[in-house]
Amino acid sequence: MAHVIRDKKKLLARVRRIAGQVAALEKALDAETECTDILVQAAAAKGAMHALMMEVMSGHLAEHVAGESDEAKRQAEARRLIDLLRGYAR
C-alpha cells in the first residue's frame, strides 16, 4: 500500500489545518489586521505546508527510494525527488 494511502487520515488532518490557517490569514487581511499579526499567520501557514511536504517526502524516500529493490527504479525515483526539491527550493 502506498504511503499516502496508508497515511491518508494524518495527511488530510494536516491539509485541513493548513486550510484553516489560510482562511484565518484571509480573514485577518479582510479585517485590516496589523502587519505583524499577518506575518505571524503567514509564517504559521508556511510552516504547516512545509511540515506536510516533509511528511510526504519522508514516506516517498522510505518507500520508493530506500525501499525499492530494483536499482533502475530506485535511481529514477531519486532523480524525481531531486527535481522536486529543486522546484520546491525556488
Tab-separated table of N, CA and C in Angstrom:
chain	number	residue	atom	x	y	z
A	1	MET	N	0.849	-1.186	0.000
A	1	MET	CA	0.000	0.000	0.000
A	1	MET	C	0.890	1.244	0.000
A	2	ALA	N	0.579	2.190	-0.844
A	2	ALA	CA	1.370	3.418	-0.937
A	2	ALA	C	1.273	4.220	0.363
A	3	HIS	N	2.343	4.899	0.686
A	3	HIS	CA	2.404	5.650	1.941
A	3	HIS	C	1.344	6.731	2.040
A	4	VAL	N	0.982	7.390	0.935
A	4	VAL	CA	-0.047	8.435	1.029
A	4	VAL	C	-1.425	7.838	1.300
A	5	ILE	N	-1.649	6.615	0.840
A	5	ILE	CA	-2.922	5.949	1.138
A	5	ILE	C	-2.920	5.494	2.590
A	6	ARG	N	-1.819	4.897	3.009
A	6	ARG	CA	-1.706	4.408	4.383
A	6	ARG	C	-1.819	5.570	5.377
A	7	ASP	N	-1.223	6.725	5.058
A	7	ASP	CA	-1.198	7.876	5.960
A	7	ASP	C	-2.270	8.909	5.628
A	8	LYS	N	-3.255	8.519	4.855
A	8	LYS	CA	-4.275	9.446	4.356
A	8	LYS	C	-4.923	10.260	5.475
A	9	LYS	N	-5.317	9.618	6.546
A	9	LYS	CA	-6.024	10.313	7.631
A	9	LYS	C	-5.136	11.406	8.238
A	10	LYS	N	-3.881	11.074	8.492
A	10	LYS	CA	-2.938	12.024	9.077
A	10	LYS	C	-2.646	13.164	8.103
A	11	LEU	N	-2.468	12.843	6.835
A	11	LEU	CA	-2.172	13.873	5.836
A	11	LEU	C	-3.360	14.807	5.624
A	12	LEU	N	-4.553	14.241	5.587
A	12	LEU	CA	-5.743	15.082	5.448
A	12	LEU	C	-5.923	16.008	6.650
A	13	ALA	N	-5.580	15.534	7.827
A	13	ALA	CA	-5.652	16.395	9.014
A	13	ALA	C	-4.694	17.582	8.861
A	14	ARG	N	-3.516	17.322	8.338
A	14	ARG	CA	-2.558	18.412	8.095
A	14	ARG	C	-3.105	19.401	7.065
A	15	VAL	N	-3.671	18.886	5.993
A	15	VAL	CA	-4.216	19.750	4.940
A	15	VAL	C	-5.358	20.600	5.492
A	16	ARG	N	-6.185	20.025	6.310
A	16	ARG	CA	-7.308	20.785	6.895
A	16	ARG	C	-6.806	21.869	7.841
A	17	ARG	N	-5.724	21.576	8.570
A	17	ARG	CA	-5.117	22.596	9.421
A	17	ARG	C	-4.578	23.742	8.575
A	18	ILE	N	-3.931	23.402	7.473
A	18	ILE	CA	-3.401	24.421	6.560
A	18	ILE	C	-4.546	25.269	6.018
A	19	ALA	N	-5.625	24.622	5.613
A	19	ALA	CA	-6.784	25.356	5.089
A	19	ALA	C	-7.322	26.322	6.142
A	20	GLY	N	-7.360	25.886	7.391
A	20	GLY	CA	-7.816	26.760	8.473
A	20	GLY	C	-6.884	27.948	8.670
A	21	GLN	N	-5.587	27.694	8.571
A	21	GLN	CA	-4.629	28.780	8.728
A	21	GLN	C	-4.729	29.783	7.579
A	22	VAL	N	-4.918	29.292	6.377
A	22	VAL	CA	-5.053	30.188	5.218
A	22	VAL	C	-6.359	30.980	5.322
A	23	ALA	N	-7.416	30.337	5.770
A	23	ALA	CA	-8.694	31.044	5.959
A	23	ALA	C	-8.549	32.133	7.021
A	24	ALA	N	-7.821	31.834	8.092
A	24	ALA	CA	-7.590	32.836	9.134
A	24	ALA	C	-6.750	33.990	8.596
A	25	LEU	N	-5.804	33.677	7.733
A	25	LEU	CA	-4.980	34.711	7.108
A	25	LEU	C	-5.839	35.620	6.229
A	26	GLU	N	-6.712	35.013	5.442
A	26	GLU	CA	-7.616	35.801	4.602
A	26	GLU	C	-8.519	36.695	5.456
A	27	LYS	N	-9.037	36.133	6.528
A	27	LYS	CA	-9.918	36.899	7.425
A	27	LYS	C	-9.151	38.066	8.054
A	28	ALA	N	-7.917	37.816	8.452
A	28	ALA	CA	-7.108	38.876	9.055
A	28	ALA	C	-6.832	39.995	8.051
A	29	LEU	N	-6.582	39.626	6.798
A	29	LEU	CA	-6.368	40.646	5.765
A	29	LEU	C	-7.636	41.452	5.510
A	30	ASP	N	-8.764	40.760	5.446
A	30	ASP	CA	-10.043	41.456	5.258
A	30	ASP	C	-10.332	42.418	6.408
A	31	ALA	N	-9.917	42.033	7.604
A	31	ALA	CA	-10.174	42.851	8.793
A	31	ALA	C	-9.120	43.935	8.995
A	32	GLU	N	-8.181	44.036	8.044
A	32	GLU	CA	-7.114	45.034	8.111
A	32	GLU	C	-6.314	44.929	9.415
A	33	THR	N	-5.973	43.698	9.755
A	33	THR	CA	-5.199	43.386	10.948
A	33	THR	C	-3.783	43.939	10.812
A	34	GLU	N	-3.129	44.179	11.939
A	34	GLU	CA	-1.755	44.680	11.943
A	34	GLU	C	-0.831	43.763	11.126
A	35	CYS	N	0.139	44.365	10.470
A	35	CYS	CA	1.020	43.600	9.589
A	35	CYS	C	1.811	42.531	10.336
A	36	THR	N	2.208	42.798	11.577
A	36	THR	CA	2.960	41.775	12.316
A	36	THR	C	2.104	40.540	12.569
A	37	ASP	N	0.826	40.738	12.822
A	37	ASP	CA	-0.074	39.598	13.012
A	37	ASP	C	-0.264	38.823	11.704
A	38	ILE	N	-0.311	39.545	10.598
A	38	ILE	CA	-0.408	38.908	9.276
A	38	ILE	C	0.841	38.066	9.025
A	39	LEU	N	2.000	38.628	9.343
A	39	LEU	CA	3.259	37.903	9.145
A	39	LEU	C	3.313	36.633	9.994
A	40	VAL	N	2.848	36.711	11.215
A	40	VAL	CA	2.823	35.529	12.089
A	40	VAL	C	1.921	34.460	11.491
A	41	GLN	N	0.763	34.862	11.023
A	41	GLN	CA	-0.182	33.908	10.437
A	41	GLN	C	0.371	33.306	9.147
A	42	ALA	N	1.006	34.132	8.318
A	42	ALA	CA	1.599	33.628	7.077
A	42	ALA	C	2.735	32.647	7.378
A	43	ALA	N	3.544	32.957	8.385
A	43	ALA	CA	4.639	32.056	8.771
A	43	ALA	C	4.094	30.724	9.284
A	44	ALA	N	3.005	30.773	10.017
A	44	ALA	CA	2.395	29.537	10.519
A	44	ALA	C	1.876	28.678	9.365
A	45	ALA	N	1.247	29.305	8.389
A	45	ALA	CA	0.735	28.566	7.227
A	45	ALA	C	1.887	27.973	6.424
A	46	LYS	N	2.940	28.752	6.241
A	46	LYS	CA	4.110	28.248	5.519
A	46	LYS	C	4.737	27.071	6.258
A	47	GLY	N	4.849	27.179	7.567
A	47	GLY	CA	5.409	26.095	8.368
A	47	GLY	C	4.571	24.833	8.279
A	48	ALA	N	3.270	24.990	8.291
A	48	ALA	CA	2.375	23.835	8.180
A	48	ALA	C	2.486	23.184	6.806
A	49	MET	N	2.609	23.992	5.764
A	49	MET	CA	2.778	23.446	4.416
A	49	MET	C	4.117	22.724	4.301
A	50	HIS	N	5.145	23.301	4.894
A	50	HIS	CA	6.468	22.671	4.882
A	50	HIS	C	6.417	21.323	5.625
A	51	ALA	N	5.727	21.279	6.746
A	51	ALA	CA	5.608	20.029	7.506
A	51	ALA	C	4.891	18.956	6.685
A	52	LEU	N	3.865	19.340	5.939
A	52	LEU	CA	3.177	18.399	5.054
A	52	LEU	C	4.141	17.886	3.985
A	53	MET	N	4.887	18.791	3.386
A	53	MET	CA	5.860	18.412	2.359
A	53	MET	C	6.874	17.419	2.920
A	54	MET	N	7.399	17.678	4.111
A	54	MET	CA	8.393	16.798	4.719
A	54	MET	C	7.798	15.430	5.059
A	55	GLU	N	6.566	15.405	5.490
A	55	GLU	CA	5.901	14.137	5.820
A	55	GLU	C	5.753	13.260	4.576
A	56	VAL	N	5.279	13.845	3.490
A	56	VAL	CA	5.097	13.082	2.251
A	56	VAL	C	6.455	12.698	1.670
A	57	MET	N	7.413	13.610	1.744
A	57	MET	CA	8.738	13.315	1.215
A	57	MET	C	9.414	12.196	2.004
A	58	SER	N	9.268	12.189	3.296
A	58	SER	CA	9.846	11.117	4.119
A	58	SER	C	9.282	9.766	3.722
A	59	GLY	N	7.975	9.711	3.543
A	59	GLY	CA	7.346	8.471	3.108
A	59	GLY	C	7.827	8.053	1.734
A	60	HIS	N	7.975	9.025	0.849
A	60	HIS	CA	8.446	8.726	-0.503
A	60	HIS	C	9.864	8.168	-0.465
A	61	LEU	N	10.723	8.807	0.305
A	61	LEU	CA	12.099	8.312	0.421
A	61	LEU	C	12.145	6.895	0.968
A	62	ALA	N	11.399	6.661	2.029
A	62	ALA	CA	11.418	5.342	2.663
A	62	ALA	C	10.859	4.261	1.747
A	63	GLU	N	9.770	4.571	1.066
A	63	GLU	CA	9.081	3.544	0.284
A	63	GLU	C	9.602	3.414	-1.140
A	64	HIS	N	9.816	4.533	-1.815
A	64	HIS	CA	10.111	4.490	-3.242
A	64	HIS	C	11.597	4.636	-3.589
A	65	VAL	N	12.406	5.032	-2.622
A	65	VAL	CA	13.840	5.146	-2.891
A	65	VAL	C	14.584	4.088	-2.072
A	66	ALA	N	14.601	4.253	-0.755
A	66	ALA	CA	15.343	3.305	0.089
A	66	ALA	C	14.742	1.904	0.039
A	67	GLY	N	13.419	1.817	-0.063
A	67	GLY	CA	12.753	0.521	-0.034
A	67	GLY	C	12.629	-0.176	-1.376
A	68	GLU	N	13.054	0.497	-2.431
A	68	GLU	CA	12.927	-0.081	-3.784
A	68	GLU	C	14.078	-1.045	-4.045
A	69	SER	N	13.749	-2.276	-4.411
A	69	SER	CA	14.790	-3.279	-4.656
A	69	SER	C	15.378	-3.189	-6.063
A	70	ASP	N	14.622	-2.666	-7.002
A	70	ASP	CA	15.109	-2.538	-8.376
A	70	ASP	C	15.965	-1.274	-8.502
A	71	GLU	N	17.225	-1.448	-8.842
A	71	GLU	CA	18.181	-0.337	-8.904
A	71	GLU	C	17.742	0.766	-9.874
A	72	ALA	N	17.254	0.396	-11.038
A	72	ALA	CA	16.842	1.396	-12.032
A	72	ALA	C	15.654	2.212	-11.523
A	73	LYS	N	14.685	1.535	-10.907
A	73	LYS	CA	13.526	2.249	-10.351
A	73	LYS	C	13.954	3.155	-9.204
A	74	ARG	N	14.853	2.654	-8.348
A	74	ARG	CA	15.335	3.442	-7.212
A	74	ARG	C	16.024	4.718	-7.709
A	75	GLN	N	16.852	4.598	-8.723
A	75	GLN	CA	17.539	5.779	-9.252
A	75	GLN	C	16.567	6.742	-9.924
A	76	ALA	N	15.578	6.203	-10.609
A	76	ALA	CA	14.573	7.062	-11.256
A	76	ALA	C	13.787	7.845	-10.200
A	77	GLU	N	13.404	7.168	-9.125
A	77	GLU	CA	12.658	7.848	-8.050
A	77	GLU	C	13.529	8.884	-7.354
A	78	ALA	N	14.801	8.580	-7.169
A	78	ALA	CA	15.716	9.545	-6.563
A	78	ALA	C	15.839	10.781	-7.449
A	79	ARG	N	15.936	10.586	-8.759
A	79	ARG	CA	16.010	11.726	-9.688
A	79	ARG	C	14.726	12.561	-9.627
A	80	ARG	N	13.588	11.882	-9.578
A	80	ARG	CA	12.313	12.615	-9.483
A	80	ARG	C	12.271	13.462	-8.218
A	81	LEU	N	12.748	12.895	-7.121
A	81	LEU	CA	12.748	13.618	-5.855
A	81	LEU	C	13.712	14.809	-5.901
A	82	ILE	N	14.858	14.625	-6.506
A	82	ILE	CA	15.808	15.734	-6.651
A	82	ILE	C	15.202	16.859	-7.484
A	83	ASP	N	14.527	16.519	-8.571
A	83	ASP	CA	13.857	17.533	-9.397
A	83	ASP	C	12.786	18.267	-8.596
A	84	LEU	N	12.038	17.520	-7.825
A	84	LEU	CA	11.006	18.126	-6.986
A	84	LEU	C	11.623	19.079	-5.971
A	85	LEU	N	12.713	18.671	-5.336
A	85	LEU	CA	13.371	19.529	-4.358
A	85	LEU	C	13.912	20.801	-4.998
A	86	ARG	N	14.431	20.677	-6.204
A	86	ARG	CA	14.921	21.869	-6.905
A	86	ARG	C	13.782	22.870	-7.145
A	87	GLY	N	12.633	22.361	-7.543
A	87	GLY	CA	11.482	23.231	-7.748
A	87	GLY	C	10.953	23.810	-6.445
A	88	TYR	N	10.985	23.013	-5.406
A	88	TYR	CA	10.488	23.445	-4.091
A	88	TYR	C	11.382	24.526	-3.504
A	89	ALA	N	12.673	24.436	-3.765
A	89	ALA	CA	13.631	25.388	-3.185
A	89	ALA	C	13.596	26.756	-3.855
A	90	ARG	N	12.912	26.891	-4.968
A	90	ARG	CA	12.870	28.182	-5.664
A	90	ARG	C	12.065	29.192	-4.926
